[in-house]
mmCIF file of C-alpha atoms in Angstrom:
data_model
loop_
_atom_site.group_PDB
_atom_site.id
_atom_site.type_symbol
_atom_site.label_atom_id
_atom_site.label_comp_id
_atom_site.label_asym_id
_atom_site.label_seq_id
_atom_site.Cartn_x
_atom_site.Cartn_y
_atom_site.Cartn_z
ATOM 1 C CA UNK A 25 65.838 -25.032 -34.855
ATOM 2 C CA UNK A 26 64.618 -21.552 -33.930
ATOM 3 C CA UNK A 27 64.514 -18.641 -36.336
ATOM 4 C CA UNK A 28 67.391 -17.007 -34.451
ATOM 5 C CA UNK A 29 69.559 -20.106 -34.734
ATOM 6 C CA UNK A 30 68.760 -20.397 -38.435
ATOM 7 C CA UNK A 31 69.772 -16.752 -38.975
ATOM 8 C CA UNK A 32 73.048 -17.330 -37.135
ATOM 9 C CA UNK A 33 73.801 -20.436 -39.178
ATOM 10 C CA UNK A 34 73.037 -18.778 -42.532
ATOM 11 C CA UNK A 35 76.396 -17.027 -43.003
ATOM 12 C CA UNK A 36 78.228 -20.329 -42.380
ATOM 13 C CA UNK A 37 76.113 -21.991 -45.106
ATOM 14 C CA UNK A 38 76.903 -19.218 -47.605
ATOM 15 C CA UNK A 39 80.054 -20.194 -49.556
ATOM 16 C CA UNK A 40 80.612 -16.622 -50.713
ATOM 17 C CA UNK A 41 80.540 -15.111 -47.225
ATOM 18 C CA UNK A 42 82.716 -17.939 -45.904
ATOM 19 C CA UNK A 43 85.269 -17.348 -48.671
ATOM 20 C CA UNK A 44 85.301 -13.601 -48.043
ATOM 21 C CA UNK A 45 85.722 -14.194 -44.297
ATOM 22 C CA UNK A 46 88.651 -16.570 -44.882
ATOM 23 C CA UNK A 47 90.324 -14.049 -47.169
ATOM 24 C CA UNK A 48 89.764 -11.238 -44.661
ATOM 25 C CA UNK A 49 91.436 -13.298 -41.936
ATOM 26 C CA UNK A 50 94.521 -13.768 -44.125
ATOM 27 C CA UNK A 51 94.970 -10.065 -44.949
ATOM 28 C CA UNK A 52 96.525 -7.205 -42.984
ATOM 29 C CA UNK A 53 96.351 -3.550 -43.899
ATOM 30 C CA UNK A 54 94.442 -0.265 -43.559
ATOM 31 C CA UNK A 55 90.886 -0.984 -42.460
ATOM 32 C CA UNK A 56 89.251 1.264 -45.049
ATOM 33 C CA UNK A 57 91.255 -0.110 -47.986
ATOM 34 C CA UNK A 58 90.734 -3.678 -46.797
ATOM 35 C CA UNK A 59 86.985 -3.180 -46.395
ATOM 36 C CA UNK A 60 86.684 -1.662 -49.871
ATOM 37 C CA UNK A 61 88.751 -4.452 -51.417
ATOM 38 C CA UNK A 62 86.699 -7.187 -49.751
ATOM 39 C CA UNK A 63 83.433 -5.495 -50.762
ATOM 40 C CA UNK A 64 84.529 -5.477 -54.410
ATOM 41 C CA UNK A 65 85.612 -9.119 -54.118
ATOM 42 C CA UNK A 66 82.243 -10.070 -52.632
ATOM 43 C CA UNK A 67 80.384 -8.272 -55.395
ATOM 44 C CA UNK A 68 82.474 -10.093 -57.998
ATOM 45 C CA UNK A 69 81.642 -13.448 -56.448
ATOM 46 C CA UNK A 70 77.945 -12.598 -56.297
ATOM 47 C CA UNK A 71 77.901 -11.544 -59.949
ATOM 48 C CA UNK A 72 79.780 -14.693 -60.969
ATOM 49 C CA UNK A 73 77.387 -16.905 -59.002
ATOM 50 C CA UNK A 74 74.446 -15.148 -60.639
ATOM 51 C CA UNK A 75 75.913 -15.788 -64.096
ATOM 52 C CA UNK A 76 76.611 -19.436 -63.251
ATOM 53 C CA UNK A 77 73.176 -20.202 -61.823
ATOM 54 C CA UNK A 78 70.952 -22.481 -63.857
ATOM 55 C CA UNK A 79 67.720 -20.752 -64.852
ATOM 56 C CA UNK A 80 65.905 -24.071 -64.704
ATOM 57 C CA UNK A 81 66.785 -24.523 -61.019
ATOM 58 C CA UNK A 82 65.527 -22.434 -58.158
ATOM 59 C CA UNK A 83 65.818 -22.538 -54.420
ATOM 60 C CA UNK A 84 68.497 -22.416 -51.774
ATOM 61 C CA UNK A 85 70.336 -25.553 -52.974
ATOM 62 C CA UNK A 86 70.747 -24.162 -56.508
ATOM 63 C CA UNK A 87 72.055 -20.859 -55.159
ATOM 64 C CA UNK A 88 74.596 -22.644 -52.955
ATOM 65 C CA UNK A 89 75.839 -24.762 -55.878
ATOM 66 C CA UNK A 90 76.309 -21.675 -58.045
ATOM 67 C CA UNK A 91 78.101 -19.859 -55.199
ATOM 68 C CA UNK A 92 80.447 -22.793 -54.639
ATOM 69 C CA UNK A 93 81.279 -22.920 -58.331
ATOM 70 C CA UNK A 94 81.987 -19.185 -58.342
ATOM 71 C CA UNK A 95 84.293 -19.622 -55.348
ATOM 72 C CA UNK A 96 86.175 -22.436 -57.096
ATOM 73 C CA UNK A 97 86.621 -20.366 -60.249
ATOM 74 C CA UNK A 98 87.916 -17.344 -58.343
ATOM 75 C CA UNK A 99 90.537 -19.480 -56.606
ATOM 76 C CA UNK A 100 91.567 -20.507 -53.116
ATOM 77 C CA UNK A 101 92.558 -17.998 -50.438
ATOM 78 C CA UNK A 102 96.199 -19.125 -50.691
ATOM 79 C CA UNK A 103 96.177 -18.182 -54.382
ATOM 80 C CA UNK A 104 94.380 -14.872 -53.954
ATOM 81 C CA UNK A 105 95.942 -13.526 -50.760
ATOM 82 C CA UNK A 106 99.405 -12.525 -52.116
ATOM 83 C CA UNK A 107 97.999 -10.127 -54.722
ATOM 84 C CA UNK A 108 95.476 -8.661 -52.283
ATOM 85 C CA UNK A 109 98.135 -8.333 -49.594
ATOM 86 C CA UNK A 110 100.472 -6.535 -51.989
ATOM 87 C CA UNK A 111 97.847 -3.864 -52.616
ATOM 88 C CA UNK A 112 97.177 -3.484 -48.896
ATOM 89 C CA UNK A 113 100.899 -3.315 -48.125
ATOM 90 C CA UNK A 114 101.353 -0.535 -50.673
ATOM 91 C CA UNK A 115 98.372 1.328 -49.194
ATOM 92 C CA UNK A 116 99.794 1.006 -45.668
ATOM 93 C CA UNK A 117 103.274 2.073 -46.822
ATOM 94 C CA UNK A 118 101.826 5.172 -48.474
ATOM 95 C CA UNK A 119 99.808 6.016 -45.358
ATOM 96 C CA UNK A 120 102.895 5.615 -43.172
ATOM 97 C CA UNK A 121 105.007 7.716 -45.546
ATOM 98 C CA UNK A 122 102.431 10.527 -45.569
ATOM 99 C CA UNK A 123 102.337 10.453 -41.774
ATOM 100 C CA UNK A 124 106.128 10.540 -41.481
ATOM 101 C CA UNK A 125 106.246 13.649 -43.679
ATOM 102 C CA UNK A 126 104.577 15.531 -40.823
ATOM 103 C CA UNK A 127 107.676 15.025 -38.685
ATOM 104 C CA UNK A 128 110.051 17.634 -40.121
ATOM 105 C CA UNK A 129 107.772 20.638 -39.503
ATOM 106 C CA UNK A 130 107.063 19.460 -35.956
ATOM 107 C CA UNK A 131 110.705 19.045 -35.028
ATOM 108 C CA UNK A 132 111.567 22.400 -36.620
ATOM 109 C CA UNK A 133 108.882 23.895 -34.383
ATOM 110 C CA UNK A 134 110.521 22.189 -31.380
ATOM 111 C CA UNK A 135 113.910 23.594 -32.340
ATOM 112 C CA UNK A 136 112.442 27.066 -32.776
ATOM 113 C CA UNK A 137 110.816 26.983 -29.341
ATOM 114 C CA UNK A 138 114.002 25.816 -27.632
ATOM 115 C CA UNK A 139 116.175 28.234 -29.594
ATOM 116 C CA UNK A 140 114.182 31.397 -29.047
ATOM 117 C CA UNK A 141 112.141 31.014 -25.912
ATOM 118 C CA UNK A 142 112.920 33.326 -22.940
ATOM 119 C CA UNK A 143 113.700 31.079 -19.987
ATOM 120 C CA UNK A 144 113.012 31.877 -16.368
ATOM 121 C CA UNK A 145 114.705 35.140 -15.599
ATOM 122 C CA UNK A 146 115.493 35.674 -19.257
ATOM 123 C CA UNK A 147 117.830 32.668 -19.490
ATOM 124 C CA UNK A 148 117.908 30.766 -22.751
ATOM 125 C CA UNK A 149 117.127 27.088 -23.121
ATOM 126 C CA UNK A 150 119.823 24.617 -22.042
ATOM 127 C CA UNK A 151 122.468 24.211 -24.739
ATOM 128 C CA UNK A 152 122.255 20.417 -24.560
ATOM 129 C CA UNK A 153 118.527 20.546 -25.277
ATOM 130 C CA UNK A 154 119.052 22.798 -28.300
ATOM 131 C CA UNK A 155 121.772 20.520 -29.695
ATOM 132 C CA UNK A 156 119.611 17.443 -29.125
ATOM 133 C CA UNK A 157 116.636 18.934 -30.945
ATOM 134 C CA UNK A 158 118.888 20.071 -33.808
ATOM 135 C CA UNK A 159 120.191 16.528 -34.278
ATOM 136 C CA UNK A 160 116.690 15.113 -34.077
ATOM 137 C CA UNK A 161 115.652 17.644 -36.705
ATOM 138 C CA UNK A 162 118.289 16.109 -38.981
ATOM 139 C CA UNK A 163 116.791 12.659 -38.360
ATOM 140 C CA UNK A 164 113.365 14.033 -39.189
ATOM 141 C CA UNK A 165 114.610 15.612 -42.418
ATOM 142 C CA UNK A 166 116.161 12.318 -43.576
ATOM 143 C CA UNK A 167 113.060 10.282 -42.754
ATOM 144 C CA UNK A 168 110.837 12.861 -44.452
ATOM 145 C CA UNK A 169 112.947 12.605 -47.619
ATOM 146 C CA UNK A 170 112.730 8.807 -47.507
ATOM 147 C CA UNK A 171 108.974 9.082 -47.058
ATOM 148 C CA UNK A 172 108.682 11.393 -50.053
ATOM 149 C CA UNK A 173 110.724 8.955 -52.164
ATOM 150 C CA UNK A 174 108.465 6.106 -51.037
ATOM 151 C CA UNK A 175 105.366 8.036 -52.089
ATOM 152 C CA UNK A 176 106.878 8.557 -55.534
ATOM 153 C CA UNK A 177 107.949 4.904 -55.823
ATOM 154 C CA UNK A 178 104.492 3.621 -54.860
ATOM 155 C CA UNK A 179 102.604 6.224 -56.876
ATOM 156 C CA UNK A 180 103.165 7.403 -60.435
ATOM 157 C CA UNK A 181 106.553 5.670 -60.705
ATOM 158 C CA UNK A 182 105.008 2.293 -59.807
ATOM 159 C CA UNK A 183 103.102 2.340 -63.107
ATOM 160 C CA UNK A 184 106.419 2.239 -64.999
ATOM 161 C CA UNK A 185 108.779 0.331 -62.704
ATOM 162 C CA UNK A 186 108.264 -2.589 -60.309
ATOM 163 C CA UNK A 187 108.146 -1.578 -56.653
ATOM 164 C CA UNK A 188 111.150 -2.823 -54.624
ATOM 165 C CA UNK A 189 109.905 -5.591 -52.373
ATOM 166 C CA UNK A 190 111.719 -4.243 -49.317
ATOM 167 C CA UNK A 191 110.402 -0.701 -49.751
ATOM 168 C CA UNK A 192 107.462 -1.122 -47.303
ATOM 169 C CA UNK A 193 109.866 -2.418 -44.643
ATOM 170 C CA UNK A 194 112.167 0.549 -45.284
ATOM 171 C CA UNK A 195 109.210 2.899 -44.860
ATOM 172 C CA UNK A 196 108.262 1.112 -41.640
ATOM 173 C CA UNK A 197 111.717 1.508 -40.100
ATOM 174 C CA UNK A 198 111.873 5.121 -41.258
ATOM 175 C CA UNK A 199 108.621 5.654 -39.417
ATOM 176 C CA UNK A 200 110.066 4.003 -36.317
ATOM 177 C CA UNK A 201 113.086 6.333 -36.448
ATOM 178 C CA UNK A 202 110.819 9.351 -36.869
ATOM 179 C CA UNK A 203 108.608 8.193 -33.990
ATOM 180 C CA UNK A 204 111.650 7.788 -31.729
ATOM 181 C CA UNK A 205 112.856 11.281 -32.665
ATOM 182 C CA UNK A 206 109.432 12.690 -31.858
ATOM 183 C CA UNK A 207 109.298 10.881 -28.518
ATOM 184 C CA UNK A 208 112.661 12.265 -27.406
ATOM 185 C CA UNK A 209 111.766 15.746 -28.678
ATOM 186 C CA UNK A 210 108.418 15.738 -26.895
ATOM 187 C CA UNK A 211 109.947 14.615 -23.599
ATOM 188 C CA UNK A 212 112.719 17.213 -23.981
ATOM 189 C CA UNK A 213 110.162 19.977 -24.502
ATOM 190 C CA UNK A 214 108.091 18.874 -21.522
ATOM 191 C CA UNK A 215 111.155 18.638 -19.264
ATOM 192 C CA UNK A 216 112.661 21.909 -20.472
ATOM 193 C CA UNK A 217 109.364 23.746 -19.970
ATOM 194 C CA UNK A 218 110.158 23.763 -16.248
ATOM 195 C CA UNK A 219 112.868 26.353 -16.995
ATOM 196 C CA UNK A 220 110.810 28.426 -19.433
ATOM 197 C CA UNK A 221 108.842 31.536 -18.581
ATOM 198 C CA UNK A 222 106.327 30.559 -21.276
ATOM 199 C CA UNK A 223 106.165 26.999 -19.962
ATOM 200 C CA UNK A 224 102.506 26.392 -20.956
ATOM 201 C CA UNK A 225 103.406 26.843 -24.634
ATOM 202 C CA UNK A 226 106.421 24.525 -24.423
ATOM 203 C CA UNK A 227 104.550 21.899 -22.419
ATOM 204 C CA UNK A 228 101.628 22.004 -24.871
ATOM 205 C CA UNK A 229 104.007 21.688 -27.827
ATOM 206 C CA UNK A 230 105.638 18.701 -26.136
ATOM 207 C CA UNK A 231 102.238 17.086 -25.659
ATOM 208 C CA UNK A 232 101.310 17.612 -29.308
ATOM 209 C CA UNK A 233 104.617 16.090 -30.424
ATOM 210 C CA UNK A 234 104.012 13.028 -28.222
ATOM 211 C CA UNK A 235 100.555 12.583 -29.763
ATOM 212 C CA UNK A 236 102.098 12.560 -33.233
ATOM 213 C CA UNK A 237 104.736 10.142 -31.973
ATOM 214 C CA UNK A 238 101.981 7.682 -31.058
ATOM 215 C CA UNK A 239 100.314 8.111 -34.450
ATOM 216 C CA UNK A 240 103.509 7.526 -36.417
ATOM 217 C CA UNK A 241 104.604 4.625 -34.197
ATOM 218 C CA UNK A 242 101.255 2.894 -34.785
ATOM 219 C CA UNK A 243 101.487 3.398 -38.541
ATOM 220 C CA UNK A 244 105.058 2.051 -38.579
ATOM 221 C CA UNK A 245 104.049 -1.074 -36.630
ATOM 222 C CA UNK A 246 101.174 -1.723 -39.030
ATOM 223 C CA UNK A 247 103.503 -1.243 -41.997
ATOM 224 C CA UNK A 248 105.998 -3.754 -40.588
ATOM 225 C CA UNK A 249 103.208 -6.279 -40.078
ATOM 226 C CA UNK A 250 101.981 -5.820 -43.657
ATOM 227 C CA UNK A 251 105.522 -6.216 -44.981
ATOM 228 C CA UNK A 252 105.982 -9.372 -42.884
ATOM 229 C CA UNK A 253 102.773 -10.968 -44.152
ATOM 230 C CA UNK A 254 103.457 -10.001 -47.772
ATOM 231 C CA UNK A 255 107.105 -11.031 -47.642
#
């Protein structure tokens, strides 16, 4: 076997790395939080294997035996994954909630632009567009309040009371509602900019809103997936 082949086979022969890889495959959540969690788990396994190693034995075989024992003592992936996934689900729910809280200011900005812009020839924005944005602003306000409540429930309050199991799914659907409101608002701004004398500003605002729609929609999808795996 060549040196390259031996190097490629090494991770598969390492019980610790194999266990970490299996756990990583079973988890879903924010990449940064997941990476940090797995790094701490790996370090714990390495420390345990070091403590379990027999000082009278040396070599690769002794290290592998100690690593396997450490893996057995830490538990199987099926036993560990639920607790790890809960932490990742909470992290994703909090990220989604923080993102959703950006919605209300954006939709208020949309309403302001449609309410006060001077249209072509001094005409105001279409009444239907103003009413639509006003209703979407109400949706944004409700979802922002739900997001704020979720941040409280998964933050300081979680130290005193158990977190409702369906809260992450509620946050996810709130994010979906906010994303839909942003999508409609962005398209309304872009379409209505045709009638506006300051159309570059309205079109740019519509583009920014659509970018935030994509960000919130992605966070909501990830939150639903975390809630599905955890539930």
